[in-house]
Amino acid sequence: MSNSTRCAACKSLRRRCPQDCILAPYFPSNNPQRFLWVHKIFGASNITKMLQQLPVELRGQAADCMVMEAYSRVQNPVYGSVGIIHQLQQEIIEAQKEIIKIQGEIAFYSAQFQHQHLQQSQINAEQQHQDSFFSDFKS
Amino acid sequence: MASSSSYNSPCAACKFLRRKCMSGCVFAPYFPPEEPQKFANVHKIFGASNVTKLLNELLPHQREDAVNSLAYEAEARVRDPVYGCVGAISFLQRQVQRLQKELDAANADLIRFACNEIPTALPVPSGVSSIQPMLPRQRPLEFTRRINEGEGLYQPPAYSHPYISPWSDIPSGGFNDGGGEGKNM
């Protein structure tokens, strides 16, 4: 196989890229960085083993997820993807607190509104009663 | 942090690798012999030499957190060989998006009440919103915004293999009760 048709993995590993290269579909030569990330974090043999253990139809998804995890670890060598999980959990907690706070404020306004509505109804009822009294009186 | 080599008891890594656990073993502080599975998972997914290299690139005070996060990712990938901990990330992102919608709706309700408009619905229980938000998002949640805009993250090619994620129908909780805390973070 000529140099120009080797996948990114085989190019990086400086080896022939066979027709049935397991990594070729997921590490195309036009995106060498993708393989460099997974190679640095997982290692070529671990990636190959992990993909070999999966049915073919799931390998694409698995490779993409491994690339994402490797990239996250390169960006954040201490926490990697776990840093992202932690950040999302914090966002969820903050959003929940905010929702509870706003629901409390809505409950306050709702109570105020209902109180005003009740007061107005009482005033209207009294007015009607007075109107009826005077009209009876006049007649 | 157990330094098992100081007690002449090999650390989990050296036990697994069947080698003598020397004093100064790089793994000993982080892989105590009482937790053999932790190293077994890390070894299976990342490999001992990759972990050594990663740890050597970090300052000593960072290494414990790094090992614990590697152990978390390794366990996630052992449990879910396709998605690993990306499955948990997906699940949490969906929760964030759902909460953002709920927050937008609650904000819209609040503004109506505050302006003394007649509400179209009274306050609803958490998780249910019958009001469409009138205002644009007021608090874009930072990480979700970055994910949606693809900022700084790899955009995978579109593979057309359908896969039902084990996370897709989890109503609450999630991977290792987590929505919960990550280990030792």
Short mmCIF file of C-alpha atoms in Angstrom, two decimals:
data_model
loop_
_atom_site.label_atom_id
_atom_site.label_comp_id
_atom_site.label_asym_id
_atom_site.label_seq_id
_atom_site.Cartn_x
_atom_site.Cartn_y
_atom_site.Cartn_z
CA MET A 1 0.00 0.00 0.00
CA SER A 2 1.43 3.38 -0.95
CA ASN A 3 2.13 6.12 1.60
CA SER A 4 -0.76 8.26 0.44
CA THR A 5 -3.40 5.64 1.29
CA ARG A 6 -2.22 4.78 4.80
CA CYS A 7 -4.64 5.68 7.57
CA ALA A 8 -3.57 8.21 10.20
CA ALA A 9 -2.86 5.42 12.69
CA CYS A 10 -0.54 3.47 10.42
CA LYS A 11 1.16 6.66 9.28
CA SER A 12 1.79 7.64 12.86
CA LEU A 13 3.01 4.16 13.75
CA ARG A 14 5.12 4.04 10.58
CA ARG A 15 3.77 0.74 9.41
CA ARG A 16 1.99 -0.71 6.42
CA CYS A 17 -1.73 -0.11 6.39
CA PRO A 18 -3.39 -3.41 5.40
CA GLN A 19 -6.69 -3.59 3.57
CA ASP A 20 -8.43 -4.82 6.70
CA CYS A 21 -6.78 -2.32 9.07
CA ILE A 22 -9.15 -2.12 12.02
CA LEU A 23 -8.28 1.50 12.75
CA ALA A 24 -8.47 2.87 9.20
CA PRO A 25 -12.24 3.57 9.10
CA TYR A 26 -12.05 5.67 12.26
CA PHE A 27 -8.72 7.41 11.86
CA PRO A 28 -8.60 8.73 8.31
CA SER A 29 -5.37 10.17 7.00
CA ASN A 30 -6.89 13.63 6.60
CA ASN A 31 -7.21 14.02 10.40
CA PRO A 32 -3.95 12.91 12.02
CA GLN A 33 -4.61 14.79 15.25
CA ARG A 34 -7.49 12.48 16.12
CA PHE A 35 -5.21 9.48 16.31
CA LEU A 36 -2.45 11.36 18.07
CA TRP A 37 -4.80 12.16 20.95
CA VAL A 38 -5.99 8.57 21.45
CA HIS A 39 -2.48 7.23 20.98
CA LYS A 40 -1.14 9.50 23.69
CA ILE A 41 -3.83 8.63 26.23
CA PHE A 42 -4.90 5.08 25.47
CA GLY A 43 -2.12 3.70 23.30
CA ALA A 44 -2.54 2.11 19.87
CA SER A 45 -2.74 -1.45 21.12
CA ASN A 46 -5.39 -0.64 23.73
CA ILE A 47 -7.50 1.18 21.13
CA THR A 48 -7.17 -1.76 18.76
CA LYS A 49 -8.09 -4.27 21.47
CA MET A 50 -11.09 -2.23 22.59
CA LEU A 51 -12.42 -1.82 19.06
CA GLN A 52 -11.83 -5.48 18.21
CA GLN A 53 -14.02 -6.49 21.13
CA LEU A 54 -16.98 -4.55 19.74
CA PRO A 55 -19.34 -5.40 16.92
CA VAL A 56 -18.43 -3.52 13.75
CA GLU A 57 -21.57 -1.38 13.82
CA LEU A 58 -20.62 0.07 17.21
CA ARG A 59 -16.97 0.77 16.56
CA GLY A 60 -17.52 4.20 15.02
CA GLN A 61 -19.36 5.48 18.08
CA ALA A 62 -16.79 3.95 20.38
CA ALA A 63 -13.89 5.49 18.47
CA ASP A 64 -15.55 8.91 18.56
CA CYS A 65 -16.10 8.67 22.30
CA MET A 66 -12.52 7.59 22.88
CA VAL A 67 -11.31 10.52 20.83
CA MET A 68 -13.43 12.85 22.94
CA GLU A 69 -12.12 11.39 26.18
CA ALA A 70 -8.53 11.54 24.93
CA TYR A 71 -8.96 15.15 23.80
CA SER A 72 -10.47 16.09 27.17
CA ARG A 73 -7.53 14.49 28.96
CA VAL A 74 -5.03 16.30 26.76
CA GLN A 75 -6.79 19.59 27.51
CA ASN A 76 -7.12 18.84 31.21
CA PRO A 77 -4.48 16.30 32.26
CA VAL A 78 -5.67 16.16 35.86
CA TYR A 79 -9.42 15.67 35.45
CA GLY A 80 -10.03 14.91 31.77
CA SER A 81 -13.69 14.14 31.01
CA VAL A 82 -14.43 13.89 34.71
CA GLY A 83 -13.85 17.65 34.87
CA ILE A 84 -16.61 18.08 32.30
CA ILE A 85 -18.94 15.83 34.31
CA HIS A 86 -18.24 17.84 37.43
CA GLN A 87 -18.89 21.11 35.64
CA LEU A 88 -22.21 19.84 34.29
CA GLN A 89 -23.23 18.65 37.74
CA GLN A 90 -22.49 22.10 39.11
CA GLU A 91 -24.57 23.69 36.36
CA ILE A 92 -27.46 21.38 37.22
CA ILE A 93 -27.27 22.28 40.91
CA GLU A 94 -27.19 26.01 40.11
CA ALA A 95 -30.11 25.74 37.70
CA GLN A 96 -32.18 23.79 40.24
CA LYS A 97 -31.47 26.39 42.94
CA GLU A 98 -32.45 29.17 40.56
CA ILE A 99 -35.70 27.42 39.62
CA ILE A 100 -36.62 26.90 43.27
CA LYS A 101 -35.90 30.55 44.00
CA ILE A 102 -38.03 31.74 41.09
CA GLN A 103 -40.88 29.40 42.00
CA GLY A 104 -40.80 30.90 45.49
CA GLU A 105 -41.11 34.38 44.02
CA ILE A 106 -43.94 33.27 41.74
CA ALA A 107 -45.76 31.78 44.74
CA PHE A 108 -45.41 35.13 46.51
CA TYR A 109 -46.83 37.09 43.59
CA SER A 110 -49.55 34.52 43.08
CA ALA A 111 -50.61 34.82 46.72
CA GLN A 112 -50.59 38.60 46.42
CA PHE A 113 -52.67 38.44 43.25
CA GLN A 114 -55.20 36.08 44.83
CA HIS A 115 -55.44 38.27 47.91
CA GLN A 116 -56.09 41.35 45.77
CA HIS A 117 -58.62 39.44 43.71
CA LEU A 118 -60.42 38.33 46.88
CA GLN A 119 -60.48 41.86 48.26
CA GLN A 120 -61.87 43.18 44.99
CA SER A 121 -64.57 40.47 44.94
CA GLN A 122 -65.60 41.40 48.48
CA ILE A 123 -65.79 45.09 47.53
CA ASN A 124 -67.88 44.26 44.47
CA ALA A 125 -70.23 42.06 46.52
CA GLU A 126 -70.72 44.82 49.08
CA GLN A 127 -71.38 47.38 46.38
CA GLN A 128 -73.97 45.12 44.78
CA HIS A 129 -75.63 44.59 48.14
CA GLN A 130 -75.81 48.35 48.74
CA ASP A 131 -77.14 49.01 45.24
CA SER A 132 -79.81 46.40 45.76
CA PHE A 133 -80.74 47.85 49.18
CA PHE A 134 -81.14 51.37 47.84
CA SER A 135 -83.11 50.24 44.83
CA ASP A 136 -85.49 48.33 47.13
CA PHE A 137 -85.70 51.38 49.34
CA LYS A 138 -86.57 53.65 46.43
CA SER A 139 -89.23 51.32 45.21
CA MET B 1 -2.94 8.13 50.44
CA ALA B 2 -1.60 4.65 51.42
CA SER B 3 2.04 4.00 50.86
CA SER B 4 1.84 0.27 50.86
CA SER B 5 5.48 -0.23 49.88
CA SER B 6 6.49 1.16 53.25
CA TYR B 7 4.71 -1.77 54.90
CA ASN B 8 6.38 -4.34 52.65
CA SER B 9 3.00 -5.05 51.15
CA PRO B 10 3.00 -4.56 47.39
CA CYS B 11 0.63 -1.99 45.99
CA ALA B 12 -2.23 -3.14 43.80
CA ALA B 13 -0.29 -2.18 40.67
CA CYS B 14 2.81 -4.20 41.52
CA LYS B 15 0.64 -7.12 42.64
CA PHE B 16 -1.16 -7.01 39.32
CA LEU B 17 2.06 -6.66 37.36
CA ARG B 18 3.72 -9.32 39.49
CA ARG B 19 6.73 -7.31 40.31
CA LYS B 20 8.51 -6.15 43.41
CA CYS B 21 7.00 -2.99 44.83
CA MET B 22 10.01 -0.78 45.47
CA SER B 23 9.99 2.20 47.76
CA GLY B 24 9.33 5.17 45.55
CA CYS B 25 6.97 3.09 43.37
CA VAL B 26 5.03 5.68 41.36
CA PHE B 27 1.77 3.74 41.71
CA ALA B 28 1.92 2.84 45.38
CA PRO B 29 0.44 6.07 46.81
CA TYR B 30 -2.61 5.82 44.56
CA PHE B 31 -3.33 2.12 44.17
CA PRO B 32 -3.57 0.58 47.62
CA PRO B 33 -3.66 -3.23 47.79
CA GLU B 34 -7.24 -3.10 49.17
CA GLU B 35 -8.50 -1.80 45.80
CA PRO B 36 -7.20 -4.24 43.19
CA GLN B 37 -10.01 -3.52 40.74
CA LYS B 38 -9.03 0.14 40.49
CA PHE B 39 -5.67 -0.67 38.97
CA ALA B 40 -7.03 -3.56 36.95
CA ASN B 41 -9.47 -1.21 35.20
CA VAL B 42 -6.89 1.52 34.65
CA HIS B 43 -4.43 -1.00 33.29
CA LYS B 44 -7.00 -2.48 30.94
CA ILE B 45 -8.05 0.85 29.46
CA PHE B 46 -4.99 3.06 29.59
CA GLY B 47 -2.07 0.73 30.23
CA ALA B 48 0.52 1.03 32.98
CA SER B 49 3.11 2.88 30.93
CA ASN B 50 0.62 5.50 29.70
CA VAL B 51 -0.49 6.12 33.27
CA THR B 52 3.14 6.46 34.39
CA LYS B 53 3.80 8.96 31.62
CA LEU B 54 0.67 10.95 32.49
CA LEU B 55 1.55 11.06 36.17
CA ASN B 56 5.13 12.09 35.48
CA GLU B 57 3.86 15.10 33.56
CA LEU B 58 1.93 16.33 36.60
CA LEU B 59 2.95 17.97 39.82
CA PRO B 60 2.88 15.64 42.84
CA HIS B 61 -0.15 17.34 44.41
CA GLN B 62 -2.14 16.79 41.20
CA ARG B 63 -1.49 13.09 40.86
CA GLU B 64 -4.07 11.75 43.28
CA ASP B 65 -6.91 13.56 41.54
CA ALA B 66 -5.56 12.50 38.16
CA VAL B 67 -5.44 8.85 39.19
CA ASN B 68 -8.94 8.99 40.63
CA SER B 69 -10.33 10.57 37.48
CA LEU B 70 -8.52 8.00 35.33
CA ALA B 71 -9.97 5.25 37.52
CA TYR B 72 -13.45 6.74 37.09
CA GLU B 73 -13.09 6.90 33.31
CA ALA B 74 -11.63 3.40 33.17
CA GLU B 75 -14.48 1.96 35.21
CA ALA B 76 -16.99 3.78 33.01
CA ARG B 77 -15.42 2.31 29.90
CA VAL B 78 -15.30 -1.19 31.37
CA ARG B 79 -19.04 -0.92 32.13
CA ASP B 80 -19.90 0.69 28.81
CA PRO B 81 -17.28 -0.20 26.20
CA VAL B 82 -18.93 1.97 23.54
CA TYR B 83 -19.69 5.25 25.29
CA GLY B 84 -17.60 5.10 28.46
CA CYS B 85 -18.06 8.24 30.52
CA VAL B 86 -19.22 10.15 27.44
CA GLY B 87 -22.55 8.45 28.12
CA ALA B 88 -22.73 10.19 31.48
CA ILE B 89 -21.78 13.50 29.85
CA SER B 90 -24.60 13.09 27.31
CA PHE B 91 -27.09 12.32 30.05
CA LEU B 92 -26.06 15.33 32.11
CA GLN B 93 -26.16 17.62 29.08
CA ARG B 94 -29.75 16.59 28.42
CA GLN B 95 -30.58 17.36 32.05
CA VAL B 96 -28.94 20.75 31.73
CA GLN B 97 -30.94 21.52 28.58
CA ARG B 98 -34.18 20.42 30.23
CA LEU B 99 -33.47 22.58 33.26
CA GLN B 100 -32.59 25.53 31.07
CA LYS B 101 -36.01 25.30 29.41
CA GLU B 102 -37.65 25.04 32.81
CA LEU B 103 -35.68 28.05 34.02
CA ASP B 104 -36.67 30.08 30.96
CA ALA B 105 -40.33 29.21 31.53
CA ALA B 106 -40.10 30.09 35.22
CA ASN B 107 -38.46 33.42 34.38
CA ALA B 108 -41.23 34.21 31.93
CA ASP B 109 -43.89 33.39 34.55
CA LEU B 110 -42.14 35.55 37.09
CA ILE B 111 -42.03 38.53 34.79
CA ARG B 112 -45.76 38.19 34.11
CA PHE B 113 -46.55 38.07 37.81
CA ALA B 114 -44.18 40.89 38.62
CA CYS B 115 -45.88 43.05 36.00
CA ASN B 116 -49.28 42.15 37.53
CA GLU B 117 -50.47 40.41 34.38
CA ILE B 118 -53.10 37.74 34.74
CA PRO B 119 -51.16 34.48 34.75
CA THR B 120 -52.10 31.85 32.19
CA ALA B 121 -51.05 29.14 34.64
CA LEU B 122 -50.32 28.97 38.32
CA PRO B 123 -46.90 27.73 39.53
CA VAL B 124 -46.38 24.19 38.30
CA PRO B 125 -44.48 21.35 39.96
CA SER B 126 -40.84 21.00 39.14
CA GLY B 127 -40.20 19.27 35.83
CA VAL B 128 -43.45 20.39 34.19
CA SER B 129 -43.88 23.62 32.36
CA SER B 130 -46.91 24.54 30.35
CA ILE B 131 -45.70 28.02 29.46
CA GLN B 132 -43.55 28.74 26.47
CA PRO B 133 -40.81 31.20 27.40
CA MET B 134 -41.39 34.64 25.95
CA LEU B 135 -37.85 35.81 26.43
CA PRO B 136 -34.64 34.58 24.94
CA ARG B 137 -32.43 32.48 27.20
CA GLN B 138 -31.25 34.68 29.99
CA ARG B 139 -28.65 32.40 31.49
CA PRO B 140 -26.95 30.35 28.84
CA LEU B 141 -25.29 27.59 30.80
CA GLU B 142 -21.65 27.90 29.91
CA PHE B 143 -20.64 24.36 29.15
CA THR B 144 -23.78 23.56 27.18
CA ARG B 145 -23.25 26.70 25.12
CA ARG B 146 -19.69 25.64 24.36
CA ILE B 147 -20.75 22.13 23.43
CA ASN B 148 -23.53 23.40 21.16
CA GLU B 149 -21.23 25.85 19.44
CA GLY B 150 -18.54 23.19 19.12
CA GLU B 151 -16.12 25.50 20.79
CA GLY B 152 -12.88 23.72 21.56
CA LEU B 153 -14.30 20.23 21.15
CA TYR B 154 -13.79 17.70 18.44
CA GLN B 155 -16.74 17.32 16.10
CA PRO B 156 -17.01 13.63 15.29
CA PRO B 157 -17.93 12.54 11.80
CA ALA B 158 -21.52 11.37 11.42
CA TYR B 159 -21.59 7.58 11.61
CA SER B 160 -24.91 6.11 10.69
CA HIS B 161 -24.85 3.20 13.12
CA PRO B 162 -27.79 3.48 15.50
CA TYR B 163 -27.07 2.63 19.11
CA ILE B 164 -29.38 2.85 22.05
CA SER B 165 -27.30 4.40 24.78
CA PRO B 166 -27.78 2.82 28.19
CA TRP B 167 -28.20 6.40 29.43
CA SER B 168 -31.07 7.33 27.14
CA ASP B 169 -33.92 6.14 29.30
CA ILE B 170 -32.56 6.84 32.74
CA PRO B 171 -35.23 9.00 34.41
CA SER B 172 -33.03 10.22 37.22
CA GLY B 173 -29.72 9.50 38.83
CA GLY B 174 -27.55 8.03 36.15
CA PHE B 175 -24.11 6.54 36.04
CA ASN B 176 -23.10 5.56 39.57
CA ASP B 177 -25.81 7.75 41.04
CA GLY B 178 -24.37 10.55 39.23
CA GLY B 179 -25.79 12.94 38.77
CA GLY B 180 -23.77 12.40 41.98
CA GLU B 181 -20.29 13.43 42.84
CA GLY B 182 -17.30 12.20 40.93
CA LYS B 183 -14.95 10.11 43.00
CA ASN B 184 -12.80 12.08 45.35
CA MET B 185 -13.21 15.26 43.46
#
